[in-house]
Every structure is written in structure tokens, then in C-alpha cells.
Amino acid sequence: MEWKRKPGTWQMTEHTKKGVCYVSFPLLDAERGFVHGFSTRIGGVSEGDLSSMNLSFTRGDDPERVRENYRRIAAAVGFETDRLVFTHQTHTNHVRVVTEADAGKGFVRERDYTDVDGLVTDVPQLVLTTFYADCVPLFFIDPIHKAIGLSHSGWRGTVSDIAAATVRTMQGEYGSRPEDLLVGIGPSICQDCYEVSEDVVEKFRASYEEKLWMWLYREKGNGKYELNLWEACRQNLLRAGVLPDRIEVTDLCTCCNPQIFFSHRASGGKRGNLAGFLMIRE
Ligand SMILES: [Zn+2]
């Protein structure tokens, strides 16, 4: 299968283990105390529009197939499924502080929370888990305080700045300093694929300084624009105090690679979910 990659500073690493394919950030892989991965469609047992590594229980899939997919991706990335902790994503900027009491919530136990788009923890071997099909995953590692964060930033989460909310929560809970953080902006929709209307662009104009607008969107005519969520997220991180050389921006667009990643845009909504995973090793 041919991977279409965007030009840039970084290239995400492909891993294939027992037929299961996932990708990782070289910047974050350099920190040995942490485990992370972002799934692809490749290596699961789901069928049709959900083929084959669908990681959602809420898109009409047979739950037993989804559980088998989790067993496979867990074996590939290297974590235990009873340690998974899921978000409950509704495009908010709400970040949950995850503790040992949350182990398994969303997978082996019911979640007792709603409207959570970001997770942070300092508990080793809890697997922060978030879901995607074009929206932007943000992976945070604090190697000094051994803390992590993982957030879902679609356009609404980007305008409401879940990136800064995650940084602030890590500062408050773990004493993390923004300048120590390593952050990965993960596989999601690229600017060339992401057409939006005027009302969305107006929200970005209201949220960013005018000098940044030329980097955030291009006008296509007829009230249509192409929005750059990767750059908007990068600007959010810089504004929160993260250093530019400690941010890795993905080179993989979900919509440019619809055979490899689930893409809401490319599939017209007929799709499964990808997932991001992040864990403190020990
Ligand atoms: Zn694209």
C-alpha cells in the first residue's frame, strides 16, 4: 500500500507487528520511559466500511470484533487492555485527571464521566485512549515529572484551545513546565483536504492574531476555505509555552490515505474509528 506523506520536518514511523500496523512519533520514541502509538485500519477483524481495525463500540460494529481488534493493537503497541482509559468525546476542551481508579473505564468497565476530550495522568501503565477519523490527536509527554496527556482537537476543540487546557492541567497537577513538554500533533486531515465554510473561519479569526491568519486558512472562493488544523494546533501549543523544536507535526493526512486511515471526509461518514494510545512505561 502506498503511503502519501506531506513534506515537512518529521516523518512518522510505521510499525507492523503480526499484521497490525500503527505509527509513532520519532520525537516521542526517543523518550524510553513512555509508550505510544496511533492506529491504522490495518490488521483488525472488522468488515466493510469498518475494515478492519475499528476501535469504536458506537459505530455499529460487532462488539466481539472490536474487542479482538483491541487485543491485537494492544499486543502490537505493548499495553494491557484492562488498563485502557477512554475519553467521552463531544468536542469540548474538558480535560480529565486520570487516576488508578479509572483503570479499564470505557473498555472493561462503564465510564462514570461524560464530555471529556482530553486525559492526563502520572500513573504508570494506564493507557490514555482517544478516538479519531480526521480530527487532530495531541500527545504530550513531560519527561521531567513523568506525566502525560492525550487530547482530541477537532476544529471546535482547536478554537476552544484544548491544547492549552491540557498544558495547564499538567502544570497544575504535576508541576509540568511547558518548555519541558514534548508534543506530537498526530495523523488527521491536512489543509488541502479540509474545506470549511465562512462561519468556521470566522471563529478562527476571532481566536488568533491577524498576522497568523495567512498560515491558518486559504480562501477558495464561493465562501469556501481550506483550514490548516495542524498549524492552528501548533500555534495553540506555542501560545501555551511549548518550544517549537519540541513539537512534532505529523506528515500523514487521514483523508489523503483513506485505505490506511479512517477518514470521515473521505468516506462520507461511513467509517470506523482510529485511536491514539499513550502510557507511562513504569
Ligand atoms: Zn489530505
mmCIF file of C-alpha atoms and ligand atoms in Angstrom:
data_model
loop_
_atom_site.group_PDB
_atom_site.id
_atom_site.type_symbol
_atom_site.label_atom_id
_atom_site.label_comp_id
_atom_site.label_asym_id
_atom_site.label_seq_id
_atom_site.Cartn_x
_atom_site.Cartn_y
_atom_site.Cartn_z
ATOM 1 C CA MET A 1 0.000 0.000 0.000
ATOM 2 C CA GLU A 2 1.336 3.402 -0.959
ATOM 3 C CA TRP A 3 1.583 5.973 1.846
ATOM 4 C CA LYS A 4 1.094 9.588 0.782
ATOM 5 C CA ARG A 5 3.241 11.782 3.009
ATOM 6 C CA LYS A 6 3.217 15.571 3.327
ATOM 7 C CA PRO A 7 6.550 17.389 3.149
ATOM 8 C CA GLY A 8 7.853 18.647 6.474
ATOM 9 C CA THR A 9 10.473 18.309 9.175
ATOM 10 C CA TRP A 10 9.342 14.972 10.551
ATOM 11 C CA GLN A 11 8.315 11.548 9.215
ATOM 12 C CA MET A 12 6.185 9.354 11.439
ATOM 13 C CA THR A 13 7.492 5.808 11.854
ATOM 14 C CA GLU A 14 5.464 2.826 10.553
ATOM 15 C CA HIS A 15 5.443 -0.317 12.690
ATOM 16 C CA THR A 16 3.961 -3.675 11.624
ATOM 17 C CA LYS A 17 3.698 -6.498 14.160
ATOM 18 C CA LYS A 18 1.808 -9.712 13.340
ATOM 19 C CA GLY A 19 -0.013 -7.881 10.563
ATOM 20 C CA VAL A 20 -1.096 -4.965 12.784
ATOM 21 C CA CYS A 21 0.151 -1.593 11.579
ATOM 22 C CA TYR A 22 0.445 1.558 13.697
ATOM 23 C CA VAL A 23 2.519 4.741 13.564
ATOM 24 C CA SER A 24 4.581 6.662 16.131
ATOM 25 C CA PHE A 25 6.418 9.971 16.523
ATOM 26 C CA PRO A 26 10.254 9.778 16.359
ATOM 27 C CA LEU A 27 10.394 12.762 18.778
ATOM 28 C CA LEU A 28 8.411 10.848 21.417
ATOM 29 C CA ASP A 29 10.029 7.447 20.717
ATOM 30 C CA ALA A 30 13.332 8.971 21.855
ATOM 31 C CA GLU A 31 11.919 9.054 25.417
ATOM 32 C CA ARG A 32 12.270 5.438 26.525
ATOM 33 C CA GLY A 33 10.038 5.737 29.591
ATOM 34 C CA PHE A 34 6.852 6.122 27.559
ATOM 35 C CA VAL A 35 4.849 4.014 25.100
ATOM 36 C CA HIS A 36 2.644 5.488 22.406
ATOM 37 C CA GLY A 37 1.024 4.643 19.100
ATOM 38 C CA PHE A 38 -1.630 5.754 16.648
ATOM 39 C CA SER A 39 -3.632 3.005 14.936
ATOM 40 C CA THR A 40 -4.298 2.469 11.233
ATOM 41 C CA ARG A 41 -7.098 0.451 9.567
ATOM 42 C CA ILE A 42 -4.661 -2.413 9.004
ATOM 43 C CA GLY A 43 -4.635 -5.679 10.949
ATOM 44 C CA GLY A 44 -8.100 -5.980 12.523
ATOM 45 C CA VAL A 45 -11.109 -8.280 12.014
ATOM 46 C CA SER A 46 -13.939 -5.799 11.313
ATOM 47 C CA GLU A 47 -15.565 -5.763 7.866
ATOM 48 C CA GLY A 48 -16.939 -3.441 5.200
ATOM 49 C CA ASP A 49 -16.728 0.284 5.975
ATOM 50 C CA LEU A 50 -15.282 -0.663 9.367
ATOM 51 C CA SER A 51 -12.496 -2.817 7.941
ATOM 52 C CA SER A 52 -10.529 -3.762 9.563
ATOM 53 C CA MET A 53 -9.099 -2.210 12.757
ATOM 54 C CA ASN A 54 -12.207 -0.386 14.006
ATOM 55 C CA LEU A 55 -11.699 0.696 17.632
ATOM 56 C CA SER A 56 -15.183 2.091 18.310
ATOM 57 C CA PHE A 57 -18.059 0.319 20.062
ATOM 58 C CA THR A 58 -20.502 3.003 18.870
ATOM 59 C CA ARG A 59 -20.353 2.708 15.075
ATOM 60 C CA GLY A 60 -22.447 -0.424 14.572
ATOM 61 C CA ASP A 61 -19.670 -2.993 14.793
ATOM 62 C CA ASP A 62 -19.953 -6.406 16.458
ATOM 63 C CA PRO A 63 -18.535 -5.763 19.969
ATOM 64 C CA GLU A 64 -16.663 -9.076 19.911
ATOM 65 C CA ARG A 65 -14.817 -7.952 16.777
ATOM 66 C CA VAL A 66 -13.936 -4.628 18.405
ATOM 67 C CA ARG A 67 -12.609 -6.483 21.460
ATOM 68 C CA GLU A 68 -10.464 -8.682 19.211
ATOM 69 C CA ASN A 69 -9.151 -5.545 17.486
ATOM 70 C CA TYR A 70 -8.140 -4.167 20.894
ATOM 71 C CA ARG A 71 -6.364 -7.404 21.791
ATOM 72 C CA ARG A 72 -4.389 -7.138 18.539
ATOM 73 C CA ILE A 73 -3.459 -3.447 18.780
ATOM 74 C CA ALA A 74 -2.535 -3.899 22.469
ATOM 75 C CA ALA A 75 -0.172 -6.742 21.601
ATOM 76 C CA ALA A 76 1.376 -4.670 18.788
ATOM 77 C CA VAL A 77 1.884 -1.386 20.683
ATOM 78 C CA GLY A 78 2.637 -3.110 24.002
ATOM 79 C CA PHE A 79 -0.006 -2.489 26.682
ATOM 80 C CA GLU A 80 -2.690 -4.356 28.684
ATOM 81 C CA THR A 81 -6.338 -3.894 27.649
ATOM 82 C CA ASP A 82 -7.583 -3.850 31.264
ATOM 83 C CA ARG A 83 -5.530 -0.660 31.766
ATOM 84 C CA LEU A 84 -7.262 1.295 28.964
ATOM 85 C CA VAL A 85 -8.955 4.594 29.905
ATOM 86 C CA PHE A 86 -11.268 6.120 27.277
ATOM 87 C CA THR A 87 -12.382 9.684 26.664
ATOM 88 C CA HIS A 88 -16.051 10.554 26.076
ATOM 89 C CA GLN A 89 -15.538 12.903 23.154
ATOM 90 C CA THR A 90 -18.025 15.682 22.452
ATOM 91 C CA HIS A 91 -15.727 18.412 21.011
ATOM 92 C CA THR A 92 -15.226 20.145 24.368
ATOM 93 C CA ASN A 93 -11.980 21.416 25.880
ATOM 94 C CA HIS A 94 -12.532 19.425 29.089
ATOM 95 C CA VAL A 95 -9.527 17.506 30.423
ATOM 96 C CA ARG A 96 -9.870 14.702 32.982
ATOM 97 C CA VAL A 97 -7.179 13.943 35.544
ATOM 98 C CA VAL A 98 -6.953 10.149 35.300
ATOM 99 C CA THR A 99 -6.055 8.100 38.379
ATOM 100 C CA GLU A 100 -5.686 4.415 39.226
ATOM 101 C CA ALA A 101 -9.448 4.336 39.973
ATOM 102 C CA ASP A 102 -10.105 4.911 36.245
ATOM 103 C CA ALA A 103 -8.253 1.802 35.008
ATOM 104 C CA GLY A 104 -10.355 -0.008 32.396
ATOM 105 C CA LYS A 105 -13.045 2.676 32.082
ATOM 106 C CA GLY A 106 -14.611 2.561 28.617
ATOM 107 C CA PHE A 107 -13.312 -0.940 27.869
ATOM 108 C CA VAL A 108 -13.772 -3.363 30.776
ATOM 109 C CA ARG A 109 -15.923 -1.016 32.888
ATOM 110 C CA GLU A 110 -18.501 1.716 32.317
ATOM 111 C CA ARG A 111 -17.280 5.279 32.240
ATOM 112 C CA ASP A 112 -18.773 7.393 35.045
ATOM 113 C CA TYR A 113 -17.983 10.659 33.249
ATOM 114 C CA THR A 114 -19.118 12.435 30.090
ATOM 115 C CA ASP A 115 -17.850 15.270 27.873
ATOM 116 C CA VAL A 116 -14.146 14.575 28.241
ATOM 117 C CA ASP A 117 -11.925 15.250 25.210
ATOM 118 C CA GLY A 118 -8.555 15.203 26.957
ATOM 119 C CA LEU A 119 -6.886 12.934 29.513
ATOM 120 C CA VAL A 120 -3.795 13.446 31.692
ATOM 121 C CA THR A 121 -2.108 11.146 34.194
ATOM 122 C CA ASP A 122 1.069 10.433 36.114
ATOM 123 C CA VAL A 123 0.096 6.834 36.903
ATOM 124 C CA PRO A 124 2.331 4.301 35.118
ATOM 125 C CA GLN A 125 0.733 1.749 32.781
ATOM 126 C CA LEU A 126 -2.619 3.469 32.478
ATOM 127 C CA VAL A 127 -3.314 3.674 28.736
ATOM 128 C CA LEU A 128 -4.811 7.040 27.797
ATOM 129 C CA THR A 129 -7.037 6.400 24.755
ATOM 130 C CA THR A 130 -8.686 8.886 22.366
ATOM 131 C CA PHE A 131 -10.570 8.420 19.066
ATOM 132 C CA TYR A 132 -10.262 9.843 15.571
ATOM 133 C CA ALA A 133 -11.301 9.904 11.938
ATOM 134 C CA ASP A 134 -9.801 13.249 10.709
ATOM 135 C CA CYS A 135 -9.690 15.264 13.978
ATOM 136 C CA VAL A 136 -6.279 16.048 15.457
ATOM 137 C CA PRO A 137 -4.653 13.957 18.214
ATOM 138 C CA LEU A 138 -2.288 15.783 20.555
ATOM 139 C CA PHE A 139 0.221 13.644 22.514
ATOM 140 C CA PHE A 140 2.003 15.291 25.495
ATOM 141 C CA ILE A 141 4.990 13.911 27.408
ATOM 142 C CA ASP A 142 6.656 15.544 30.408
ATOM 143 C CA PRO A 143 9.908 13.571 30.779
ATOM 144 C CA ILE A 144 10.921 15.543 33.912
ATOM 145 C CA HIS A 145 7.813 14.891 36.031
ATOM 146 C CA LYS A 146 6.890 11.633 34.246
ATOM 147 C CA ALA A 147 3.424 12.771 33.286
ATOM 148 C CA ILE A 148 1.425 12.505 30.050
ATOM 149 C CA GLY A 149 -1.588 13.961 28.268
ATOM 150 C CA LEU A 150 -3.624 12.980 25.213
ATOM 151 C CA SER A 151 -6.258 15.255 23.688
ATOM 152 C CA HIS A 152 -8.736 15.304 20.812
ATOM 153 C CA SER A 153 -8.658 18.601 18.926
ATOM 154 C CA GLY A 154 -11.177 18.919 16.091
ATOM 155 C CA TRP A 155 -11.927 22.419 14.838
ATOM 156 C CA ARG A 156 -14.108 23.152 17.870
ATOM 157 C CA GLY A 157 -11.516 21.844 20.308
ATOM 158 C CA THR A 158 -8.851 23.835 18.468
ATOM 159 C CA VAL A 159 -10.805 27.110 18.665
ATOM 160 C CA SER A 160 -11.569 26.461 22.351
ATOM 161 C CA ASP A 161 -7.876 25.522 22.789
ATOM 162 C CA ILE A 162 -7.863 22.088 24.351
ATOM 163 C CA ALA A 163 -4.087 22.129 23.767
ATOM 164 C CA ALA A 164 -3.663 24.925 26.334
ATOM 165 C CA ALA A 165 -6.224 23.300 28.639
ATOM 166 C CA THR A 166 -4.113 20.125 28.609
ATOM 167 C CA VAL A 167 -0.870 22.025 29.292
ATOM 168 C CA ARG A 168 -2.497 23.973 32.135
ATOM 169 C CA THR A 169 -3.904 20.809 33.706
ATOM 170 C CA MET A 170 -0.470 19.149 33.586
ATOM 171 C CA GLN A 171 1.066 22.301 35.120
ATOM 172 C CA GLY A 172 -1.468 22.359 37.937
ATOM 173 C CA GLU A 173 -1.481 18.629 38.693
ATOM 174 C CA TYR A 174 2.114 17.580 38.115
ATOM 175 C CA GLY A 175 4.141 20.803 38.099
ATOM 176 C CA SER A 176 4.905 20.348 34.391
ATOM 177 C CA ARG A 177 6.708 23.256 32.744
ATOM 178 C CA PRO A 178 5.522 23.959 29.182
ATOM 179 C CA GLU A 179 9.130 24.277 27.983
ATOM 180 C CA ASP A 180 9.872 20.703 29.111
ATOM 181 C CA LEU A 181 6.963 19.139 27.228
ATOM 182 C CA LEU A 182 7.362 17.064 24.078
ATOM 183 C CA VAL A 183 4.254 17.183 21.914
ATOM 184 C CA GLY A 184 3.157 15.211 18.852
ATOM 185 C CA ILE A 185 0.430 16.517 16.520
ATOM 186 C CA GLY A 186 -0.857 13.270 15.022
ATOM 187 C CA PRO A 187 -2.421 11.886 11.823
ATOM 188 C CA SER A 188 -5.510 13.880 10.858
ATOM 189 C CA ILE A 189 -6.925 15.897 7.965
ATOM 190 C CA CYS A 190 -4.478 18.143 6.070
ATOM 191 C CA GLN A 191 -5.189 21.646 4.825
ATOM 192 C CA ASP A 192 -5.532 20.515 1.174
ATOM 193 C CA CYS A 193 -8.372 18.149 2.180
ATOM 194 C CA TYR A 194 -10.151 20.284 4.769
ATOM 195 C CA GLU A 195 -12.693 22.572 3.145
ATOM 196 C CA VAL A 196 -14.788 24.639 5.565
ATOM 197 C CA SER A 197 -17.307 27.452 5.254
ATOM 198 C CA GLU A 198 -17.115 31.086 6.286
ATOM 199 C CA ASP A 199 -18.705 30.570 9.718
ATOM 200 C CA VAL A 200 -15.900 28.215 10.778
ATOM 201 C CA VAL A 201 -13.193 30.575 9.514
ATOM 202 C CA GLU A 202 -14.810 33.459 11.420
ATOM 203 C CA LYS A 203 -14.313 31.533 14.652
ATOM 204 C CA PHE A 204 -10.608 31.133 13.833
ATOM 205 C CA ARG A 205 -10.288 34.835 13.019
ATOM 206 C CA ALA A 206 -11.762 35.598 16.431
ATOM 207 C CA SER A 207 -9.318 33.230 18.170
ATOM 208 C CA TYR A 208 -5.983 34.052 16.504
ATOM 209 C CA GLU A 209 -3.995 37.215 15.833
ATOM 210 C CA GLU A 210 -4.451 38.616 12.351
ATOM 211 C CA LYS A 211 -0.782 38.059 11.428
ATOM 212 C CA LEU A 212 -1.386 34.279 11.751
ATOM 213 C CA TRP A 213 -4.444 34.090 9.511
ATOM 214 C CA MET A 214 -2.419 33.546 6.310
ATOM 215 C CA TRP A 215 -0.973 30.361 7.842
ATOM 216 C CA LEU A 216 -4.318 29.101 9.133
ATOM 217 C CA TYR A 217 -6.574 29.230 6.089
ATOM 218 C CA ARG A 218 -6.699 29.816 2.308
ATOM 219 C CA GLU A 219 -9.688 31.302 0.541
ATOM 220 C CA LYS A 220 -11.037 29.144 -2.306
ATOM 221 C CA GLY A 221 -13.914 31.403 -3.408
ATOM 222 C CA ASN A 222 -17.689 30.953 -3.084
ATOM 223 C CA GLY A 223 -17.417 31.319 0.694
ATOM 224 C CA LYS A 224 -15.197 28.232 0.981
ATOM 225 C CA TYR A 225 -11.823 27.993 2.695
ATOM 226 C CA GLU A 226 -9.140 25.390 3.369
ATOM 227 C CA LEU A 227 -8.311 25.255 7.051
ATOM 228 C CA ASN A 228 -4.930 24.207 8.492
ATOM 229 C CA LEU A 229 -5.715 22.471 11.782
ATOM 230 C CA TRP A 230 -2.105 21.270 12.186
ATOM 231 C CA GLU A 231 -0.788 24.853 12.180
ATOM 232 C CA ALA A 232 -3.640 26.067 14.409
ATOM 233 C CA CYS A 233 -2.795 23.360 16.960
ATOM 234 C CA ARG A 234 0.915 24.216 16.695
ATOM 235 C CA GLN A 235 0.095 27.881 17.355
ATOM 236 C CA ASN A 236 -2.006 26.860 20.372
ATOM 237 C CA LEU A 237 0.970 24.929 21.750
ATOM 238 C CA LEU A 238 3.417 27.812 21.158
ATOM 239 C CA ARG A 239 0.990 30.223 22.851
ATOM 240 C CA ALA A 240 0.866 27.816 25.826
ATOM 241 C CA GLY A 241 4.670 27.952 26.120
ATOM 242 C CA VAL A 242 5.720 24.745 24.344
ATOM 243 C CA LEU A 243 9.015 25.190 22.442
ATOM 244 C CA PRO A 244 8.932 24.937 18.614
ATOM 245 C CA ASP A 245 11.678 22.292 18.402
ATOM 246 C CA ARG A 246 9.768 20.122 20.906
ATOM 247 C CA ILE A 247 6.675 19.856 18.685
ATOM 248 C CA GLU A 248 6.463 17.155 16.002
ATOM 249 C CA VAL A 249 3.849 17.791 13.321
ATOM 250 C CA THR A 250 2.634 14.671 11.521
ATOM 251 C CA ASP A 251 3.287 14.107 7.825
ATOM 252 C CA LEU A 252 0.249 11.803 7.492
ATOM 253 C CA CYS A 253 -3.182 13.013 6.404
ATOM 254 C CA THR A 254 -6.057 10.647 7.172
ATOM 255 C CA CYS A 255 -8.084 11.898 4.179
ATOM 256 C CA CYS A 256 -5.159 11.617 1.683
ATOM 257 C CA ASN A 257 -4.698 7.974 2.826
ATOM 258 C CA PRO A 258 -8.239 6.566 3.124
ATOM 259 C CA GLN A 259 -7.069 2.949 2.663
ATOM 260 C CA ILE A 260 -4.692 3.296 5.624
ATOM 261 C CA PHE A 261 -6.676 5.543 7.988
ATOM 262 C CA PHE A 262 -10.375 6.021 8.696
ATOM 263 C CA SER A 263 -11.390 9.430 7.324
ATOM 264 C CA HIS A 264 -14.794 10.960 7.966
ATOM 265 C CA ARG A 265 -14.417 13.273 4.956
ATOM 266 C CA ALA A 266 -13.073 10.684 2.524
ATOM 267 C CA SER A 267 -15.767 8.119 3.446
ATOM 268 C CA GLY A 268 -18.745 10.473 3.699
ATOM 269 C CA GLY A 269 -19.111 9.359 7.311
ATOM 270 C CA LYS A 270 -19.124 5.594 6.623
ATOM 271 C CA ARG A 271 -16.139 4.659 8.712
ATOM 272 C CA GLY A 272 -14.779 3.193 11.922
ATOM 273 C CA ASN A 273 -12.548 4.895 14.454
ATOM 274 C CA LEU A 274 -8.809 5.096 14.821
ATOM 275 C CA ALA A 275 -7.298 5.510 18.296
ATOM 276 C CA GLY A 276 -4.316 7.144 19.919
ATOM 277 C CA PHE A 277 -2.648 5.426 22.893
ATOM 278 C CA LEU A 278 -0.173 6.889 25.381
ATOM 279 C CA MET A 279 1.240 5.298 28.540
ATOM 280 C CA ILE A 280 3.999 5.811 31.092
ATOM 281 C CA ARG A 281 6.052 2.631 30.940
ATOM 282 C CA GLU A 282 6.997 2.209 34.621
HETATM 283 ZN ZN ZN B 1 -5.030 15.378 2.904
#
